[in-house]
DNA sequence: GCGGATCAC
DNA sequence: TATGGTGATCCGC
């Protein structure tokens, strides 16, 4: 009957979750625990908090399920962990043999971009704790970060952490102009420069360094000096043999510094060994928790637990993690292509509404915005997805495909209503619409995929074409059409158990087999046959890899950020 | 094709 | 008092 006066009921994971995604990605403050405590206390009781709690609970359940599955798979009779480790080691050898150290990749990143521009506009801000944003912070000055203030944080929480915090509102047109200036400078070092948002990007400086007979370090010093003298903005950079490593390295000596990873396999592997898995692009808070639950905190731990990851390839993606462990990733840098766009949308948050008429007004506004964007960028599409967020912060989507091309606001609104009305009555705080199955109204010709493949293969500035394969290219890339055609082979085990002993325990007369660490099928253990199978399996994996890399890869969702700015603040700078 | 989830910026 | 917007991908169904 005695319940201790507990200061809090939160689990550690919930407290961490409430601190937000940007906490933990960069170096965390020493007193981060205290800061997280304050954040949780301030949040407590809100609908946002309750929703986070719910999601945290669901994740905890999922982890329990995964651990149970792991134990089943590990303890299943006939499973020989050492054998599995040995076959994973074969994959590692194979991947290592394909390591490419020939390209010099740079990731550059402007230091607290929005905040730095604001200081240029108002020098009295220099050295003060301030943040840019409205209800949610876009960025915080370094002084503010000392208090635990982070981008993505709600303003009222930031104020609690740092009562002196100065709030500054966005000056989008300035950001857009500065961004374009910086990008133009960086392009001098690689015309194929790939922006990754408004304040960062990737370069392949191999050719530049050769032509100017300078080292990579000197080249990047030169670049950073040029950016500073021409814009008064400081930039940090990472130099490495691929984009993933370069991105991680650009954080090493931030702000206003650069870091050059040695271009040697051993140095790279020792760099990876102690690297927290969360630092890897594409590993977010959820993946971090999932991996941690099986003992993996660092990229070195991937090797320690390779047998588990092999058995649970489906849950974790074995080959991608192995490549990460080795520090192997794409070294291809290319500017984004217009035809690669997959969707265009608009969404708006507002004080929760329950009244049908008012909700429809919001929908109509979103439709008008979207129409205007689609008109400006000359896209139309066939599939409409409605998104709404309840008062409780739960998010739902409803979609409908049409035979017609949709881009007018009347059509958007009609379909939006069709999707929304059956859901009502609800109390809603956000409405969004997104259009997919796009058609380009500028350069019509939806079948440019193949053409581009051949164009690029001859003229690309970067060799390892690890770039995303479009569906039409998959067949071209597949060496063994008969085996690689369908994805079914990629999906190995389901939750049911495959007949265990019958195959792995065969008489000595039969050829011995064991489970392929990639596809989980039974494969002859004999070397040639096993290697042949491995090759096929990895090349299938490479397709999935290439797709998985689209998230860590440079060419994510950058171009539109600039478009959005120019839309919100069409003042000083005309766009392209 | 649809809906939920995760991730980046 | 109070927690954003745009775009991509993957998985399960």
XYZ file of C-alpha atoms (C1' of nucleotides) in Angstrom:
598
model
C 0.000 0.000 0.000
C 2.978 2.232 0.370
C 3.783 3.863 -2.884
C 7.029 5.729 -2.753
C 6.792 9.383 -3.662
C 8.023 8.723 -7.128
C 9.176 11.827 -8.900
C 8.144 10.317 -12.216
C 6.563 7.284 -13.793
C 8.316 7.603 -17.110
C 10.483 4.910 -18.499
C 13.946 5.934 -19.591
C 12.924 5.446 -23.203
C 9.973 7.801 -22.920
C 12.049 10.512 -21.269
C 14.570 10.213 -24.056
C 11.875 10.200 -26.718
C 10.323 13.371 -25.359
C 13.659 15.115 -25.667
C 13.212 14.953 -29.428
C 14.994 13.519 -32.436
C 17.834 16.008 -32.611
C 18.930 15.148 -29.100
C 21.416 12.355 -29.298
C 22.279 12.779 -32.941
C 24.988 15.278 -32.173
C 27.133 15.267 -29.094
C 24.948 15.493 -26.038
C 25.488 17.831 -23.167
C 26.856 16.439 -19.944
C 23.718 17.268 -18.033
C 21.455 15.943 -20.738
C 19.749 13.749 -18.173
C 18.634 16.782 -16.199
C 17.537 18.521 -19.338
C 15.470 15.543 -20.421
C 13.907 15.478 -16.977
C 12.795 19.096 -17.342
C 11.406 18.431 -20.789
C 9.414 15.457 -19.574
C 8.058 17.384 -16.603
C 6.989 20.328 -18.728
C 5.372 18.033 -21.261
C 3.565 15.854 -18.794
C -0.177 15.613 -19.148
C -0.394 17.183 -22.595
C -1.995 15.334 -25.498
C 1.335 15.352 -27.215
C 2.874 13.668 -24.217
C 0.174 11.033 -24.044
C 0.637 10.204 -27.691
C 4.384 9.872 -27.267
C 3.764 7.614 -24.323
C 1.501 5.441 -26.407
C 4.037 5.173 -29.218
C 6.758 4.372 -26.738
C 4.677 1.594 -25.267
C 4.028 0.115 -28.695
C 7.710 0.155 -29.485
C 8.499 -1.540 -26.214
C 6.047 -4.259 -27.141
C 7.583 -4.655 -30.558
C 10.969 -5.072 -28.929
C 9.669 -7.782 -26.656
C 8.387 -9.556 -29.713
C 11.703 -9.246 -31.477
C 13.624 -10.572 -28.508
C 11.315 -13.516 -28.293
C 11.795 -14.216 -31.965
C 15.535 -13.946 -31.531
C 15.510 -16.493 -28.745
C 13.405 -18.880 -30.791
C 15.701 -18.616 -33.767
C 18.871 -18.838 -31.756
C 17.873 -21.792 -29.671
C 16.207 -23.687 -32.436
C 17.749 -27.114 -32.738
C 20.094 -27.439 -35.651
C 21.149 -23.831 -35.522
C 24.897 -23.560 -35.369
C 25.860 -20.022 -34.492
C 29.499 -20.541 -35.345
C 28.586 -21.705 -38.795
C 26.392 -18.710 -39.272
C 29.175 -16.431 -38.149
C 31.518 -18.098 -40.582
C 29.181 -17.492 -43.477
C 28.655 -13.883 -42.456
C 32.412 -13.555 -42.443
C 32.336 -14.691 -46.056
C 29.976 -11.869 -46.887
C 32.261 -9.444 -45.115
C 35.196 -10.627 -47.193
C 33.166 -10.189 -50.307
C 32.057 -6.683 -49.343
C 35.574 -5.748 -48.321
C 36.885 -6.860 -51.688
C 34.537 -4.393 -53.345
C 35.627 -1.427 -51.249
C 36.368 1.600 -53.412
C 38.788 4.193 -52.047
C 39.381 5.943 -55.341
C 36.955 8.838 -54.948
C 37.274 11.809 -52.630
C 33.861 12.738 -51.301
C 33.131 15.859 -49.275
C 30.101 16.643 -47.174
C 29.741 20.299 -46.283
C 27.378 21.739 -43.727
C 26.754 25.362 -42.803
C 27.041 25.979 -39.067
C 23.621 26.717 -37.515
C 22.613 28.195 -40.828
C 19.443 30.143 -40.003
C 20.933 31.478 -36.790
C 24.103 32.608 -38.546
C 22.133 34.493 -41.166
C 20.120 36.198 -38.448
C 23.337 37.340 -36.772
C 24.451 38.869 -40.047
C 21.143 40.748 -40.198
C 21.288 41.784 -36.560
C 24.819 41.705 -35.143
C 23.530 42.451 -31.649
C 22.401 38.810 -31.548
C 25.998 37.635 -31.644
C 26.956 35.700 -28.533
C 23.395 35.596 -27.207
C 21.128 32.613 -26.692
C 18.466 32.839 -29.362
C 16.426 30.575 -31.595
C 14.667 30.838 -34.935
C 11.113 29.605 -35.345
C 7.549 29.993 -34.178
C 5.805 27.212 -32.321
C 8.642 24.833 -33.108
C 12.287 25.856 -33.358
C 14.097 25.588 -36.658
C 17.482 26.162 -35.124
C 19.189 27.508 -32.043
C 22.357 29.533 -31.578
C 25.278 27.767 -29.956
C 24.750 29.763 -26.788
C 21.165 28.502 -26.614
C 22.267 24.924 -27.217
C 24.224 25.032 -24.004
C 20.891 25.074 -22.219
C 19.619 22.067 -24.098
C 17.662 24.087 -26.643
C 17.447 22.143 -29.912
C 15.886 22.395 -33.323
C 12.497 20.737 -33.462
C 11.777 21.670 -29.872
C 8.528 23.394 -28.914
C 9.101 27.042 -28.097
C 7.514 26.910 -24.646
C 9.847 24.100 -23.662
C 12.887 25.959 -24.915
C 11.804 28.951 -22.837
C 11.606 26.732 -19.799
C 15.127 25.486 -20.366
C 16.448 28.942 -21.126
C 14.219 31.770 -19.884
C 16.430 34.424 -21.455
C 16.007 32.814 -24.855
C 15.455 35.373 -27.591
C 13.015 34.312 -30.280
C 13.584 35.409 -33.856
C 11.166 34.763 -36.681
C 12.158 33.299 -40.027
C 13.669 35.408 -42.753
C 13.170 32.912 -45.520
C 14.172 35.099 -48.392
C 17.544 35.748 -46.787
C 18.106 32.055 -46.207
C 17.234 31.246 -49.773
C 19.584 33.848 -51.149
C 22.468 32.798 -48.917
C 21.850 29.168 -49.660
C 22.027 29.739 -53.384
C 25.237 31.693 -52.985
C 26.895 28.940 -50.992
C 25.723 26.231 -53.368
C 27.119 28.178 -56.302
C 30.500 28.441 -54.609
C 30.592 24.731 -53.847
C 29.717 23.918 -57.422
C 33.048 25.339 -58.514
C 34.678 22.304 -56.959
C 32.293 19.823 -58.530
C 29.736 20.804 -61.127
C 27.780 17.681 -60.124
C 27.430 18.942 -56.557
C 24.386 17.491 -54.830
C 22.553 19.719 -52.335
C 21.037 17.907 -49.373
C 18.772 20.533 -47.955
C 19.360 24.250 -47.856
C 22.472 24.161 -45.710
C 24.433 21.091 -46.758
C 25.520 19.032 -49.703
C 27.926 16.533 -51.226
C 30.832 16.930 -53.618
C 33.172 14.619 -55.432
C 36.423 16.593 -55.543
C 38.562 13.856 -57.076
C 38.791 15.563 -60.443
C 39.256 19.035 -58.989
C 42.166 17.973 -56.826
C 43.844 16.228 -59.723
C 43.423 19.117 -62.123
C 44.698 21.681 -59.630
C 47.285 19.381 -58.146
C 46.250 19.997 -54.556
C 45.385 17.815 -51.607
C 41.829 17.234 -50.496
C 42.541 19.122 -47.288
C 43.765 22.139 -49.196
C 40.809 21.980 -51.527
C 38.318 21.979 -48.669
C 40.191 24.731 -46.820
C 39.968 26.716 -50.019
C 36.254 26.056 -50.316
C 35.535 27.008 -46.731
C 37.564 30.181 -47.059
C 35.728 31.094 -50.242
C 32.356 30.567 -48.579
C 33.375 32.670 -45.611
C 34.872 35.573 -47.526
C 31.944 35.712 -49.930
C 29.094 35.173 -47.467
C 30.507 35.566 -43.935
C 29.088 32.168 -43.115
C 31.190 29.386 -41.634
C 30.965 25.854 -42.908
C 32.150 22.514 -41.597
C 33.163 19.642 -43.815
C 34.041 15.974 -43.836
C 36.389 14.306 -46.311
C 36.044 10.569 -46.850
C 35.778 7.887 -49.539
C 31.982 7.793 -49.522
C 28.973 9.917 -48.686
C 28.042 8.208 -45.442
C 31.507 8.633 -43.964
C 31.829 12.179 -45.248
C 28.544 13.102 -43.609
C 29.610 11.658 -40.280
C 32.987 13.364 -40.540
C 31.524 16.798 -41.178
C 30.232 16.703 -37.613
C 33.628 15.898 -36.140
C 35.104 19.379 -36.048
C 31.971 21.440 -36.109
C 31.632 24.378 -36.051
C 33.950 25.894 -38.611
C 36.229 22.893 -38.997
C 36.966 19.967 -41.229
C 37.910 16.355 -40.713
C 39.693 14.057 -43.102
C 39.280 10.340 -42.583
C 42.285 8.324 -43.752
C 41.572 6.494 -46.989
C 42.620 3.119 -45.655
C 40.492 0.134 -44.866
C 41.967 -0.435 -41.427
C 41.655 3.191 -40.358
C 38.080 3.293 -41.558
C 37.166 0.136 -39.709
C 38.670 1.373 -36.483
C 36.813 4.637 -36.971
C 33.571 2.720 -37.256
C 34.225 0.430 -34.315
C 33.322 2.921 -31.575
C 30.873 4.970 -33.591
C 27.408 5.028 -31.982
C 24.984 3.428 -34.378
C 22.717 6.476 -34.076
C 25.266 8.548 -35.938
C 24.731 6.552 -39.095
C 22.443 8.354 -41.529
C 19.209 6.397 -41.738
C 19.403 5.068 -38.188
C 16.862 7.068 -36.232
C 15.515 6.815 -32.726
C 13.439 3.726 -33.385
C 16.149 1.754 -35.151
C 18.522 2.766 -32.407
C 16.265 1.226 -29.800
C 15.653 -1.912 -31.818
C 19.354 -2.475 -32.324
C 20.164 -1.645 -28.755
C 17.689 -4.271 -27.618
C 19.842 -6.988 -29.143
C 23.024 -5.480 -27.740
C 24.138 -3.219 -30.569
C 25.129 0.300 -29.575
C 28.099 0.900 -31.842
C 28.976 -0.052 -35.392
C 31.560 -2.397 -33.920
C 28.797 -4.279 -32.147
C 27.342 -5.182 -35.516
C 30.156 -7.682 -35.893
C 29.748 -9.074 -32.398
C 26.092 -9.806 -33.023
C 26.377 -10.802 -36.656
C 24.797 -14.198 -36.058
C 21.698 -12.613 -34.561
C 21.502 -10.120 -37.409
C 21.861 -12.909 -39.919
C 19.044 -14.900 -38.368
C 16.951 -11.754 -38.236
C 17.894 -10.333 -41.607
C 14.292 -9.506 -42.278
C 13.979 -7.376 -39.174
C 17.341 -5.662 -39.386
C 18.724 -5.860 -42.905
C 21.961 -7.788 -42.535
C 23.927 -6.638 -45.555
C 23.247 -2.961 -45.063
C 24.467 -3.203 -41.474
C 27.550 -5.136 -42.537
C 28.412 -2.474 -45.053
C 27.906 0.114 -42.341
C 30.181 -1.830 -40.028
C 32.881 -1.806 -42.685
C 32.291 1.850 -43.493
C 31.247 1.047 -47.031
C 28.573 3.066 -48.797
C 27.825 4.886 -52.005
C 30.466 7.222 -53.412
C 28.280 8.507 -56.188
C 27.429 12.211 -56.206
C 24.932 13.502 -58.691
C 22.560 16.445 -58.817
C 18.899 15.592 -58.302
C 16.950 14.937 -61.461
C 13.565 16.415 -61.993
C 12.050 13.188 -63.219
C 12.882 11.479 -59.968
C 10.266 13.381 -58.042
C 7.630 11.076 -56.608
C 5.122 13.326 -54.903
C 4.000 16.852 -54.214
C 1.854 17.890 -51.296
C 0.758 20.489 -48.774
C -0.380 20.310 -45.184
C -1.376 22.744 -42.451
C -1.696 22.638 -38.681
C -4.359 24.702 -36.884
C -6.092 24.882 -33.529
C -8.159 21.691 -33.253
C -11.481 21.864 -35.066
C -14.553 19.688 -34.680
C -16.954 21.606 -36.864
C -17.416 20.012 -40.248
C -17.801 23.267 -42.119
C -14.641 24.720 -40.627
C -12.697 21.556 -41.293
C -13.751 21.674 -44.934
C -12.590 25.262 -45.114
C -9.145 24.134 -44.034
C -9.187 21.400 -46.610
C -10.068 23.933 -49.250
C -7.166 26.147 -48.248
C -4.779 23.258 -48.512
C -6.167 22.433 -51.935
C -5.610 25.979 -53.108
C -2.031 25.903 -51.922
C -1.372 22.603 -53.559
C -2.896 23.700 -56.837
C -0.672 26.722 -56.862
C 2.434 24.629 -56.164
C 1.573 22.127 -58.866
C 0.930 24.884 -61.349
C 4.224 26.564 -60.539
C 6.244 23.391 -60.785
C 4.236 21.919 -63.640
C 3.247 18.570 -62.196
C 0.021 16.620 -62.304
C -0.828 13.250 -60.806
C -3.312 10.416 -60.467
C -3.304 9.398 -56.805
C -4.498 11.643 -53.986
C -3.619 10.935 -50.361
C -5.422 12.717 -47.563
C -3.663 13.037 -44.236
C -5.224 14.148 -41.003
C -4.010 14.399 -37.446
C -6.419 14.187 -34.558
C -6.507 16.283 -31.471
C -4.730 13.323 -29.876
C -1.830 13.655 -32.348
C -2.635 10.324 -33.977
C -2.071 10.467 -37.741
C -4.112 8.757 -40.450
C -3.980 8.669 -44.233
C -6.628 7.813 -46.826
C -5.849 7.478 -50.509
C -7.679 7.160 -53.807
C -6.367 6.623 -57.286
C -8.107 8.145 -60.254
C -8.043 7.593 -63.987
C -7.708 11.269 -64.636
C -4.825 13.639 -64.098
C -5.537 15.801 -61.063
C -4.122 19.250 -60.458
C -6.979 21.750 -60.187
C -8.109 22.735 -56.747
C -11.720 21.825 -57.504
C -10.692 18.258 -58.314
C -8.383 18.085 -55.315
C -11.154 19.345 -53.074
C -13.734 16.926 -54.457
C -11.500 13.926 -53.892
C -10.292 15.277 -50.573
C -13.895 15.495 -49.378
C -14.633 12.053 -50.655
C -11.813 10.757 -48.489
C -12.475 12.912 -45.445
C -16.246 13.001 -45.011
C -16.672 9.312 -44.202
C -14.177 9.765 -41.354
C -16.087 12.555 -39.620
C -17.026 13.520 -37.008
C -13.530 14.063 -35.628
C -11.523 16.725 -33.900
C -8.669 17.534 -36.215
C -5.495 19.631 -35.821
C -3.915 19.039 -39.230
C -5.028 18.425 -42.786
C -2.800 17.581 -45.721
C -3.056 16.400 -49.301
C -0.374 14.747 -51.377
C -0.384 13.830 -55.058
C 1.576 10.841 -56.383
C 1.809 8.938 -59.657
C 3.055 12.130 -61.157
C 3.291 13.234 -64.743
C 5.744 15.914 -65.765
C 3.963 18.653 -67.677
C 7.260 20.130 -68.819
C 9.280 17.272 -70.190
C 6.607 14.733 -70.955
C 7.948 11.245 -71.452
C 7.484 9.026 -68.430
C 9.954 6.478 -69.832
C 13.190 8.410 -69.495
C 14.523 5.895 -67.010
C 16.374 3.662 -69.450
C 17.758 6.542 -71.427
C 19.194 8.116 -68.323
C 20.783 4.883 -67.303
C 22.828 4.764 -70.458
C 23.570 8.464 -70.482
C 24.960 8.345 -67.021
C 26.904 5.170 -67.334
C 29.181 6.828 -69.816
C 29.438 10.399 -68.611
C 28.979 10.269 -64.872
C 31.606 11.982 -62.808
C 31.435 9.267 -60.238
C 31.981 5.607 -60.783
C 30.340 3.443 -58.189
C 26.898 3.918 -59.496
C 25.260 3.022 -56.296
C 22.553 5.438 -57.066
C 19.002 4.354 -56.830
C 17.844 2.054 -59.561
C 14.515 2.776 -61.078
C 12.234 -0.155 -61.607
C 12.923 -0.231 -65.297
C 16.629 -0.496 -64.587
C 16.484 -3.395 -62.235
C 16.333 -5.885 -65.039
C 19.272 -4.238 -66.741
C 21.304 -4.471 -63.592
C 20.439 -8.046 -62.845
C 23.080 -10.404 -64.053
C 20.949 -13.440 -63.521
C 17.477 -12.625 -64.735
C 16.076 -16.001 -63.894
C 16.974 -15.717 -60.261
C 16.618 -12.053 -59.633
C 13.359 -11.330 -61.297
C 11.068 -11.609 -58.353
C 11.596 -10.267 -54.941
C 10.260 -13.361 -53.321
C 13.689 -14.765 -52.770
C 14.663 -11.720 -50.799
C 12.016 -12.437 -48.275
C 13.368 -15.348 -46.340
C 11.828 -16.505 -43.120
C 8.458 -15.567 -41.886
C 7.513 -15.984 -38.305
C 6.808 -19.637 -38.816
C 9.510 -22.118 -38.385
C 10.884 -23.892 -41.348
C 11.432 -27.573 -40.936
C 14.584 -27.469 -38.899
C 16.568 -30.644 -38.678
C 15.501 -32.375 -41.816
C 17.825 -30.435 -44.045
C 20.649 -29.216 -41.917
C 21.093 -32.637 -40.407
C 21.602 -34.769 -43.385
C 23.549 -37.917 -43.773
C 27.249 -37.518 -44.487
C 26.627 -38.919 -47.926
C 24.512 -36.014 -48.929
C 26.175 -32.728 -49.609
C 26.236 -30.751 -46.471
C 24.222 -27.557 -46.466
C 23.684 -24.646 -44.199
C 21.594 -21.544 -44.064
C 22.606 -18.646 -46.258
C 23.057 -15.615 -44.041
C 21.412 -13.387 -46.578
C 18.419 -15.272 -47.880
C 18.168 -17.960 -45.197
C 17.803 -20.722 -47.731
C 19.686 -23.965 -47.520
C 22.835 -23.807 -49.584
C 25.626 -26.272 -50.218
C 28.508 -25.580 -47.922
C 31.064 -26.489 -50.512
C 33.049 -23.441 -51.446
C 32.310 -22.832 -55.100
C 28.651 -23.472 -54.802
C 28.377 -21.383 -51.707
C 30.244 -18.485 -53.251
C 28.149 -18.628 -56.374
C 25.044 -18.504 -54.297
C 26.452 -15.668 -52.229
C 27.181 -13.650 -55.345
C 23.649 -14.027 -56.556
C 22.278 -13.228 -53.152
C 24.384 -10.143 -52.737
C 23.501 -8.816 -56.131
C 19.884 -9.139 -55.182
C 20.732 -7.469 -51.942
C 22.443 -4.723 -53.866
C 19.175 -3.761 -55.405
C 17.557 -3.517 -52.039
C 20.668 -1.793 -50.754
C 20.466 0.805 -53.436
C 16.903 1.484 -52.468
C 17.721 1.611 -48.798
C 20.458 4.059 -49.554
C 18.053 6.511 -50.971
C 17.435 7.713 -47.454
C 21.022 8.164 -46.341
C 21.873 9.261 -49.807
C 22.462 12.886 -50.635
C 19.562 13.368 -52.944
C 16.727 13.263 -50.551
C 14.173 16.021 -50.449
C 16.189 19.092 -50.881
C 15.065 21.064 -53.884
C 11.658 21.797 -52.542
C 12.804 23.451 -49.424
C 14.046 26.287 -51.519
C 10.852 26.295 -53.484
C 8.938 26.580 -50.266
C 10.968 29.530 -49.114
C 10.487 31.428 -52.286
C 6.821 30.715 -51.954
C 6.594 31.956 -48.389
C 8.815 34.934 -48.954
C 8.826 35.971 -52.563
C 10.665 39.169 -51.811
C 14.284 39.652 -52.667
C 15.216 36.678 -54.764
C 13.600 35.291 -57.850
C 14.010 31.635 -58.158
C 15.824 29.713 -60.813
C -2.754 -0.081 -54.505
C -3.372 1.394 -49.443
C -2.081 2.575 -44.785
C 1.145 2.787 -41.074
C 5.862 3.888 -39.693
C 10.408 5.645 -39.952
C 13.714 8.985 -41.408
C 16.036 13.338 -43.039
C 16.220 18.159 -43.129
C -1.845 28.196 -23.720
C 1.446 25.600 -26.218
C 4.934 20.319 -30.238
C 6.034 22.053 -38.093
C 6.121 20.992 -43.234
C 7.884 18.429 -47.447
C 9.326 14.376 -49.417
C 11.096 9.548 -49.603
C 11.113 4.628 -48.497
C 9.812 0.163 -46.570
C 6.775 -3.244 -44.882
C 2.568 -5.854 -44.426
C -1.448 -6.641 -46.397
